[in-house]
Amino acid sequence: MNIQLSRAQFLKASAATLAAWGVASPLAGCKTGSGAEAVLVYGIQNPTGIEPYTLEDENAMAVCYQLFDPLTRYNPQTQELDPLVAKSWESNETADEWTFHLRDDVTFHDGSKVTAASFIYGWTRLVNPKSYDTPSAVGYHLSMVDGYDQLVSGENVEFTGLSAPDDTTLVVKLSAPYADFPYVCSTCTLAPIPEGMGTGDNYQSYAAAPVGNGAFKMKGEFKDGQYVELERYEDYWGDVPKISGVRFTVYRDVLTSYKEVEAGSCDCSNVPLNQCMQSKETYGEAEDGGYVANPGHQYFSGEMLYTQYLVFNMGAQEIADIRIRQALSLAINRDAICTNVYQGSAEPATDIIPPAIAGSTPDTWPVEFDRDRAGALLDEAGYPADSNGRRGLAIQLMTNAANDKTEYEAIISDWDAIGIDASINQLEYAAMLDNYYSGNFVVAARGWYADYPIADNYLYPLFSASSSDNMSHFDDPEFDRMILAARAVRDDQERVDAMHACDVYAAEKLPIAPLNWRGLAKCATARCHDFRITPQILPVAAQMTIEG
């Protein structure tokens, strides 16, 4: 990823939403018909946009998932990639060139054909600064494609690493070996776009009513701050949706969405933290590991691909000694926070990689609660407690002003208990982001939501010296060597093992401290049948039915 705000902007919405997730009640459903003519009403917060160029938060992702089909799709049930627009793919021996063989029966919602050139156009559109005012903030997904730097800088107007020998063949040349590249291609950010659309003077009209290639198409225009309406695409190449449409209703806050669900005008929403236990007990846990809702099993408890953590500024003198960082981590009672603040909808994170991703290994990071050990480490680091139990060490925790402070107040209390003079510094997101990039902080709260379900999507962005999402400013040549080598390993299990070695190495240096892994904490109405939400918080509307 380049220096643009991509992941940081993405987490602007994610952190605020995940800190106080909304509600749902299955007592009543919205009166939008049933059976094949039913419309799913799904509560979201205002998205950053509804098409790939502006795909920066989970609300935008939920909409785009219905509108666009990329090359591949991750199947959380099998934990493997399924063919989507690409029916097959292969790489050369060094995994730095990939060839995707496309279906020939996929069409856009305007009836035009999806070809390899449609992907080249869509991907180039993300990176080319002449597409709109600037390159897309999520164009970093393509940073490993040959020619990215020349395109994003404006030196070139074509993506030299992309070619289409014919309509159904897409060839992608990478700047370095990357055996997981097909997983990158599963994000809706890399969906095809009809040639000539969504750039220059017609950008705004396309952004309001994007033409995609998914199971649902736009019904009218996106009403910013209000709603997005979709309808079934009858000429979809795959299984045509069983419901007639989806209405994504934008709610101002969690409490509002809760009242709307109770009133029967919304089918699915988030559950507020202080009601998670009650919701689960009252409405029943969703099936298939907490991901599929049916009547009587309506509370989504499945694990998300999300980790919340603390960022340690490796350039800050206050925490330059690793023993101080270790003490700060060991002093946090994660179990108590997950129980009291999240009411069981979160669990302590013992790895930066969440459990649903291959390679996640319990206890990789030193996160056990040990107040005595934390105090001893501070003693060793030159901060012994005085007669009042104070250590003369002041630590300020930077957080987003939009976030609920409850969890962070608990962390501050834990640090105070071992003699640290701790405080919270809540900033507006733009100011916090400036501090991240400039290194003007000591410790900060942050979260990471996977774009694609592989360990590399956590390890490379968070710890590579070349990543602008490396907010800890961790700069370790050995880690950079290890992660690039791991990316090149072709055997799946060997690559997972190599990634785990990178994870262990980073944990030993402690540039961050994992806090918790979250559950979906959503609930559906009783009229939703076989309604799945994926670990990436994506509603699978095309396969569900609505009755009642």
Coordinates of N, CA, C and O in Angstrom, one line a residue, residues 137-264:
A137 N -8.3 5.4 -2.5 CA -7.6 5.1 -1.2 C -7.4 3.6 -1.0 O -6.6 3.2 -0.1
V138 N -8.1 2.7 -1.7 CA -7.9 1.3 -1.6 C -7.2 0.7 -2.8 O -7.2 -0.5 -2.9
G139 N -6.5 1.5 -3.5 CA -5.7 1.0 -4.6 C -4.5 0.2 -4.2 O -3.9 -0.5 -5.0
Y140 N -4.2 0.3 -2.9 CA -3.0 -0.4 -2.4 C -3.1 -1.9 -2.5 O -2.1 -2.6 -2.5
H141 N -4.3 -2.4 -2.7 CA -4.5 -3.9 -2.9 C -3.7 -4.3 -4.1 O -3.3 -5.5 -4.2
L142 N -3.4 -3.4 -5.0 CA -2.6 -3.8 -6.2 C -1.2 -3.3 -6.2 O -0.5 -3.4 -7.2
S143 N -0.7 -3.0 -5.1 CA 0.7 -2.5 -5.0 C 1.8 -3.5 -5.4 O 2.9 -3.1 -5.7
M144 N 1.4 -4.8 -5.3 CA 2.4 -5.8 -5.7 C 2.4 -6.1 -7.2 O 3.2 -6.9 -7.7
V145 N 1.5 -5.5 -8.0 CA 1.4 -5.7 -9.4 C 2.5 -4.8 -10.1 O 2.6 -3.6 -9.8
D146 N 3.2 -5.4 -11.0 CA 4.2 -4.7 -11.8 C 3.7 -3.4 -12.4 O 2.6 -3.5 -13.1
G147 N 4.4 -2.3 -12.3 CA 3.9 -1.1 -12.9 C 3.1 -0.2 -12.0 O 2.7 0.9 -12.4
Y148 N 2.8 -0.7 -10.8 CA 2.0 0.1 -9.8 C 2.6 1.5 -9.5 O 1.9 2.5 -9.6
D149 N 3.8 1.5 -9.2 CA 4.5 2.7 -8.8 C 4.5 3.8 -9.9 O 4.2 4.9 -9.7
Q150 N 4.7 3.3 -11.1 CA 4.7 4.2 -12.3 C 3.3 4.8 -12.6 O 3.1 5.9 -13.0
L151 N 2.3 3.9 -12.3 CA 0.9 4.3 -12.6 C 0.4 5.3 -11.5 O -0.2 6.3 -11.8
V152 N 0.6 5.0 -10.3 CA 0.1 5.8 -9.2 C 0.8 7.2 -9.1 O 0.2 8.1 -8.7
S153 N 2.0 7.2 -9.6 CA 2.8 8.5 -9.6 C 2.4 9.4 -10.8 O 2.8 10.5 -10.9
G154 N 1.7 8.8 -11.8 CA 1.3 9.5 -13.0 C 2.4 9.4 -14.1 O 2.2 10.0 -15.2
E155 N 3.4 8.6 -13.9 CA 4.5 8.5 -14.9 C 3.9 7.7 -16.1 O 4.2 8.0 -17.2
N156 N 3.1 6.7 -15.8 CA 2.4 5.9 -16.9 C 0.9 6.0 -16.7 O 0.4 6.4 -15.7
V157 N 0.2 5.8 -17.8 CA -1.3 5.8 -17.8 C -1.8 4.4 -18.0 O -3.1 4.2 -17.9
E158 N -1.0 3.4 -18.2 CA -1.4 2.0 -18.3 C -0.7 1.2 -17.2 O 0.4 1.5 -16.8
F159 N -1.4 0.1 -16.9 CA -0.9 -0.8 -15.8 C -0.1 -1.8 -16.6 O -0.6 -2.8 -17.1
T160 N 1.3 -1.7 -16.5 CA 2.1 -2.6 -17.4 C 2.1 -4.0 -16.9 O 2.4 -4.9 -17.7
G161 N 1.7 -4.3 -15.7 CA 1.7 -5.7 -15.2 C 0.4 -6.4 -15.6 O 0.3 -7.6 -15.3
L162 N -0.5 -5.8 -16.3 CA -1.8 -6.4 -16.6 C -1.9 -6.6 -18.1 O -1.6 -5.6 -18.9
S163 N -2.4 -7.7 -18.6 CA -2.6 -7.9 -20.0 C -3.7 -8.9 -20.2 O -4.1 -9.7 -19.3
A164 N -4.4 -8.8 -21.4 CA -5.5 -9.7 -21.8 C -5.2 -10.3 -23.1 O -5.6 -9.7 -24.2
P165 N -4.7 -11.5 -23.2 CA -4.4 -12.1 -24.5 C -5.7 -12.3 -25.3 O -5.7 -12.3 -26.5
D166 N -6.8 -12.5 -24.6 CA -8.2 -12.6 -25.2 C -9.2 -12.3 -24.1 O -8.9 -11.9 -23.0
D167 N -10.5 -12.3 -24.5 CA -11.5 -11.9 -23.6 C -11.7 -12.7 -22.3 O -12.2 -12.1 -21.3
T168 N -11.2 -13.9 -22.3 CA -11.4 -14.7 -21.1 C -10.1 -15.1 -20.5 O -10.0 -16.0 -19.6
T169 N -9.0 -14.3 -20.7 CA -7.7 -14.6 -20.1 C -7.1 -13.3 -19.6 O -6.9 -12.4 -20.3
L170 N -6.9 -13.3 -18.3 CA -6.3 -12.2 -17.6 C -4.9 -12.6 -17.1 O -4.8 -13.5 -16.3
V171 N -3.9 -11.9 -17.5 CA -2.5 -12.2 -17.0 C -2.0 -11.1 -16.1 O -2.1 -9.9 -16.5
V172 N -1.5 -11.5 -14.9 CA -1.1 -10.5 -13.9 C 0.4 -10.7 -13.6 O 0.7 -11.8 -13.1
K173 N 1.2 -9.8 -13.9 CA 2.7 -9.9 -13.6 C 2.9 -9.1 -12.3 O 2.6 -7.9 -12.2
L174 N 3.5 -9.8 -11.3 CA 3.8 -9.1 -10.0 C 5.2 -8.7 -10.0 O 6.1 -9.2 -10.7
S175 N 5.5 -7.7 -9.1 CA 6.8 -7.2 -8.9 C 7.7 -8.1 -8.1 O 8.9 -7.9 -8.0
A176 N 7.1 -9.1 -7.4 CA 7.8 -10.0 -6.5 C 6.9 -11.2 -6.3 O 5.6 -11.1 -6.5
P177 N 7.4 -12.4 -6.0 CA 6.6 -13.6 -5.9 C 5.5 -13.4 -4.8 O 5.8 -12.8 -3.7
Y178 N 4.3 -13.9 -5.0 CA 3.3 -13.8 -4.0 C 2.3 -14.9 -4.3 O 1.4 -14.8 -5.1
A179 N 2.4 -16.0 -3.5 CA 1.6 -17.2 -3.7 C 0.2 -17.0 -3.3 O -0.7 -17.8 -3.6
D180 N -0.1 -16.0 -2.4 CA -1.5 -15.8 -2.0 C -2.2 -14.8 -2.8 O -3.3 -14.4 -2.4
F181 N -1.7 -14.4 -4.0 CA -2.4 -13.4 -4.8 C -3.8 -13.7 -5.1 O -4.7 -12.8 -5.1
P182 N -4.2 -14.9 -5.4 CA -5.6 -15.2 -5.7 C -6.6 -14.8 -4.5 O -7.7 -14.5 -4.8
Y183 N -6.0 -14.8 -3.3 CA -6.9 -14.4 -2.2 C -7.1 -12.9 -2.2 O -8.2 -12.4 -1.9
V184 N -6.1 -12.1 -2.7 CA -6.2 -10.7 -2.8 C -7.4 -10.4 -3.8 O -8.2 -9.5 -3.7
C185 N -7.5 -11.3 -4.8 CA -8.5 -11.1 -5.9 C -9.9 -11.4 -5.5 O -10.8 -11.3 -6.2
S186 N -10.0 -11.8 -4.2 CA -11.4 -12.1 -3.7 C -12.1 -10.9 -3.1 O -13.3 -10.9 -2.9
T187 N -11.4 -9.8 -2.9 CA -12.0 -8.6 -2.4 C -12.8 -7.9 -3.5 O -12.3 -7.8 -4.7
C188 N -13.9 -7.3 -3.1 CA -14.8 -6.7 -4.1 C -14.1 -5.4 -4.7 O -14.6 -4.9 -5.7
T189 N -13.1 -4.9 -4.0 CA -12.4 -3.8 -4.5 C -11.8 -4.0 -5.9 O -11.7 -3.1 -6.7
L190 N -11.5 -5.3 -6.2 CA -10.9 -5.7 -7.4 C -11.9 -6.3 -8.4 O -11.6 -7.1 -9.3
A191 N -13.1 -5.8 -8.3 CA -14.2 -6.3 -9.2 C -14.0 -5.6 -10.6 O -13.3 -4.5 -10.7
P192 N -14.6 -6.1 -11.6 CA -14.5 -5.5 -13.0 C -15.5 -4.2 -13.0 O -16.5 -4.2 -12.3
I193 N -15.2 -3.3 -13.9 CA -16.0 -2.1 -14.2 C -16.2 -2.0 -15.7 O -15.3 -2.2 -16.5
P194 N -17.4 -1.7 -16.1 CA -17.6 -1.5 -17.6 C -16.7 -0.4 -18.1 O -16.6 0.7 -17.5
E195 N -16.1 -0.7 -19.2 CA -15.1 0.3 -19.7 C -15.7 1.7 -20.0 O -16.8 1.7 -20.5
G196 N -15.0 2.7 -19.6 CA -15.5 4.1 -19.8 C -16.3 4.6 -18.7 O -16.6 5.8 -18.6
M197 N -16.7 3.8 -17.7 CA -17.6 4.2 -16.6 C -16.8 4.6 -15.4 O -15.7 4.0 -15.2
G198 N -17.3 5.5 -14.6 CA -16.7 5.8 -13.3 C -15.4 6.6 -13.3 O -14.6 6.5 -12.3
T199 N -15.1 7.3 -14.3 CA -13.9 8.1 -14.4 C -14.2 9.5 -14.9 O -15.3 9.7 -15.6
G200 N -13.4 10.5 -14.5 CA -13.5 11.8 -15.1 C -14.9 12.4 -14.8 O -15.4 12.4 -13.7
D201 N -15.5 13.0 -15.8 CA -16.7 13.7 -15.6 C -17.9 12.9 -15.2 O -18.9 13.3 -14.6
N202 N -17.8 11.6 -15.6 CA -19.0 10.7 -15.2 C -18.7 9.9 -13.9 O -19.5 9.0 -13.6
Y203 N -17.7 10.3 -13.2 CA -17.4 9.6 -11.9 C -18.6 9.7 -11.0 O -19.1 8.7 -10.4
Q204 N -19.1 10.9 -10.7 CA -20.2 11.1 -9.7 C -21.4 10.3 -10.0 O -22.1 9.7 -9.2
S205 N -21.8 10.3 -11.3 CA -23.1 9.6 -11.7 C -22.9 8.1 -11.5 O -23.8 7.4 -11.0
Y206 N -21.7 7.6 -11.8 CA -21.4 6.2 -11.6 C -21.4 5.8 -10.1 O -21.9 4.8 -9.6
A207 N -20.8 6.7 -9.3 CA -20.7 6.4 -7.8 C -22.1 6.4 -7.2 O -22.3 5.7 -6.2
A208 N -23.0 7.1 -7.7 CA -24.4 7.2 -7.2 C -25.2 6.0 -7.6 O -26.1 5.5 -6.9
A209 N -24.9 5.4 -8.8 CA -25.7 4.3 -9.3 C -24.7 3.4 -10.1 O -24.8 3.3 -11.3
P210 N -23.8 2.7 -9.4 CA -22.8 1.8 -10.0 C -23.4 0.7 -10.8 O -24.4 0.1 -10.4
V211 N -22.9 0.4 -12.0 CA -23.2 -0.8 -12.8 C -22.2 -1.9 -12.4 O -21.1 -1.8 -12.7
G212 N -22.7 -2.9 -11.8 CA -21.9 -4.0 -11.4 C -22.2 -5.3 -12.1 O -22.8 -5.3 -13.2
N213 N -21.7 -6.4 -11.6 CA -21.9 -7.7 -12.2 C -22.4 -8.8 -11.2 O -22.3 -10.0 -11.5
G214 N -22.9 -8.3 -10.1 CA -23.3 -9.2 -9.0 C -24.7 -9.7 -9.1 O -25.4 -9.4 -10.1
A215 N -25.2 -10.4 -8.1 CA -26.5 -11.0 -8.1 C -27.6 -10.0 -7.9 O -28.8 -10.2 -8.2
F216 N -27.3 -8.8 -7.4 CA -28.3 -7.7 -7.3 C -27.8 -6.5 -8.1 O -26.5 -6.3 -8.2
K217 N -28.7 -5.7 -8.5 CA -28.3 -4.4 -9.2 C -29.0 -3.2 -8.5 O -29.9 -3.4 -7.7
M218 N -28.5 -2.0 -8.9 CA -29.1 -0.8 -8.3 C -30.5 -0.6 -8.7 O -30.9 -0.9 -9.8
K219 N -31.3 -0.1 -7.7 CA -32.6 0.3 -8.0 C -32.7 1.8 -7.6 O -32.8 2.2 -6.5
G220 N -32.5 2.7 -8.6 CA -32.4 4.1 -8.4 C -31.0 4.4 -8.0 O -30.0 3.7 -8.3
E221 N -30.8 5.5 -7.3 CA -29.5 6.0 -6.8 C -29.3 5.9 -5.3 O -30.3 5.9 -4.6
F222 N -28.1 5.9 -4.9 CA -27.7 5.9 -3.5 C -28.1 7.2 -2.9 O -27.7 8.3 -3.4
K223 N -28.9 7.2 -1.9 CA -29.3 8.4 -1.2 C -28.4 8.5 0.0 O -28.6 7.9 1.1
D224 N -27.4 9.3 -0.1 CA -26.4 9.5 0.9 C -27.0 9.8 2.2 O -27.8 10.7 2.4
G225 N -26.6 9.0 3.3 CA -27.1 9.2 4.6 C -28.5 8.7 4.8 O -29.1 8.8 5.9
Q226 N -29.1 8.1 3.8 CA -30.5 7.6 3.9 C -30.6 6.1 3.6 O -30.9 5.3 4.5
Y227 N -30.4 5.7 2.3 CA -30.6 4.3 2.0 C -29.9 4.0 0.6 O -29.6 4.8 -0.2
V228 N -29.8 2.7 0.4 CA -29.4 2.1 -0.9 C -30.4 1.0 -1.2 O -30.6 0.1 -0.4
E229 N -31.0 1.1 -2.4 CA -31.9 0.0 -2.7 C -31.4 -0.8 -3.9 O -30.9 -0.3 -4.9
L230 N -31.5 -2.1 -3.7 CA -31.0 -3.1 -4.8 C -32.2 -4.0 -5.2 O -33.1 -4.2 -4.4
E231 N -32.1 -4.5 -6.4 CA -33.1 -5.4 -6.9 C -32.4 -6.6 -7.5 O -31.3 -6.5 -8.0
R232 N -33.1 -7.7 -7.6 CA -32.6 -8.9 -8.1 C -32.2 -8.7 -9.6 O -32.9 -8.1 -10.4
Y233 N -31.0 -9.2 -10.0 CA -30.6 -9.2 -11.4 C -31.0 -10.5 -12.0 O -30.4 -11.5 -11.8
E234 N -32.0 -10.4 -12.8 CA -32.6 -11.6 -13.4 C -31.7 -12.3 -14.4 O -31.8 -13.5 -14.6
D235 N -30.7 -11.6 -15.0 CA -29.8 -12.3 -15.9 C -28.5 -12.6 -15.3 O -27.5 -12.8 -16.0
Y236 N -28.4 -12.8 -14.0 CA -27.2 -13.2 -13.3 C -26.8 -14.5 -13.7 O -27.6 -15.4 -13.9
W237 N -25.5 -14.7 -13.9 CA -24.9 -15.9 -14.5 C -25.1 -17.1 -13.5 O -25.2 -18.3 -13.9
G238 N -25.1 -16.8 -12.2 CA -25.2 -17.9 -11.2 C -26.7 -18.1 -10.8 O -27.6 -17.8 -11.5
D239 N -26.8 -18.6 -9.6 CA -28.2 -18.8 -9.0 C -28.8 -17.4 -8.7 O -28.3 -16.6 -8.0
V240 N -29.9 -17.2 -9.4 CA -30.6 -15.9 -9.2 C -31.2 -15.8 -7.8 O -31.7 -16.8 -7.2
P241 N -31.0 -14.7 -7.1 CA -31.5 -14.6 -5.7 C -32.9 -15.0 -5.5 O -33.8 -14.8 -6.4
K242 N -33.2 -15.5 -4.3 CA -34.5 -16.0 -3.9 C -35.4 -14.9 -3.5 O -36.6 -15.0 -3.4
I243 N -34.8 -13.8 -3.1 CA -35.6 -12.6 -2.7 C -35.5 -11.6 -3.8 O -34.6 -11.6 -4.6
S244 N -36.4 -10.6 -3.7 CA -36.5 -9.7 -4.8 C -35.5 -8.5 -4.7 O -35.2 -7.8 -5.7
G245 N -35.1 -8.2 -3.5 CA -34.1 -7.1 -3.3 C -33.6 -6.9 -1.9 O -34.0 -7.7 -1.0
V246 N -32.8 -5.9 -1.8 CA -32.2 -5.6 -0.5 C -32.3 -4.1 -0.3 O -32.0 -3.3 -1.3
R247 N -32.7 -3.6 0.8 CA -32.7 -2.2 1.2 C -31.7 -2.0 2.3 O -32.0 -2.5 3.4
F248 N -30.6 -1.3 2.1 CA -29.7 -1.0 3.1 C -30.1 0.4 3.7 O -30.0 1.4 3.0
T249 N -30.6 0.3 4.9 CA -31.1 1.6 5.5 C -30.0 2.1 6.4 O -29.4 1.4 7.3
V250 N -29.7 3.4 6.2 CA -28.6 4.1 7.0 C -29.2 4.6 8.3 O -30.2 5.4 8.3
Y251 N -28.7 4.2 9.4 CA -29.1 4.6 10.8 C -28.1 5.5 11.4 O -26.9 5.3 11.2
R252 N -28.6 6.5 12.1 CA -27.7 7.5 12.7 C -26.8 6.9 13.8 O -25.7 7.2 14.0
D253 N -27.4 6.0 14.6 CA -26.7 5.4 15.7 C -27.3 4.0 16.0 O -28.4 3.6 15.5
V254 N -26.7 3.4 17.0 CA -27.2 2.0 17.4 C -28.6 2.0 18.0 O -29.4 1.2 17.7
L255 N -28.8 3.0 18.9 CA -30.1 3.0 19.5 C -31.2 3.2 18.5 O -32.3 2.6 18.6
T256 N -31.0 4.0 17.5 CA -32.0 4.3 16.5 C -32.3 3.0 15.8 O -33.5 2.6 15.5
S257 N -31.3 2.3 15.4 CA -31.5 1.0 14.6 C -32.3 0.0 15.5 O -33.1 -0.8 15.0
Y258 N -32.0 0.0 16.8 CA -32.6 -1.0 17.7 C -34.2 -0.7 17.7 O -35.0 -1.6 17.6
K259 N -34.5 0.6 17.8 CA -35.9 1.0 17.9 C -36.6 0.6 16.6 O -37.8 0.2 16.6
E260 N -35.9 0.8 15.5 CA -36.5 0.5 14.2 C -36.8 -1.0 14.0 O -37.8 -1.4 13.4
V261 N -35.8 -1.8 14.5 CA -36.0 -3.2 14.4 C -37.2 -3.6 15.3 O -38.1 -4.4 14.8
E262 N -37.3 -3.1 16.5 CA -38.5 -3.4 17.3 C -39.8 -3.0 16.7 O -40.8 -3.6 16.9
A263 N -39.7 -1.9 16.0 CA -40.9 -1.4 15.3 C -41.3 -2.2 14.1 O -42.4 -2.0 13.5
G264 N -40.4 -3.0 13.6 CA -40.7 -3.9 12.5 C -40.3 -3.3 11.1 O -40.8 -3.7 10.1

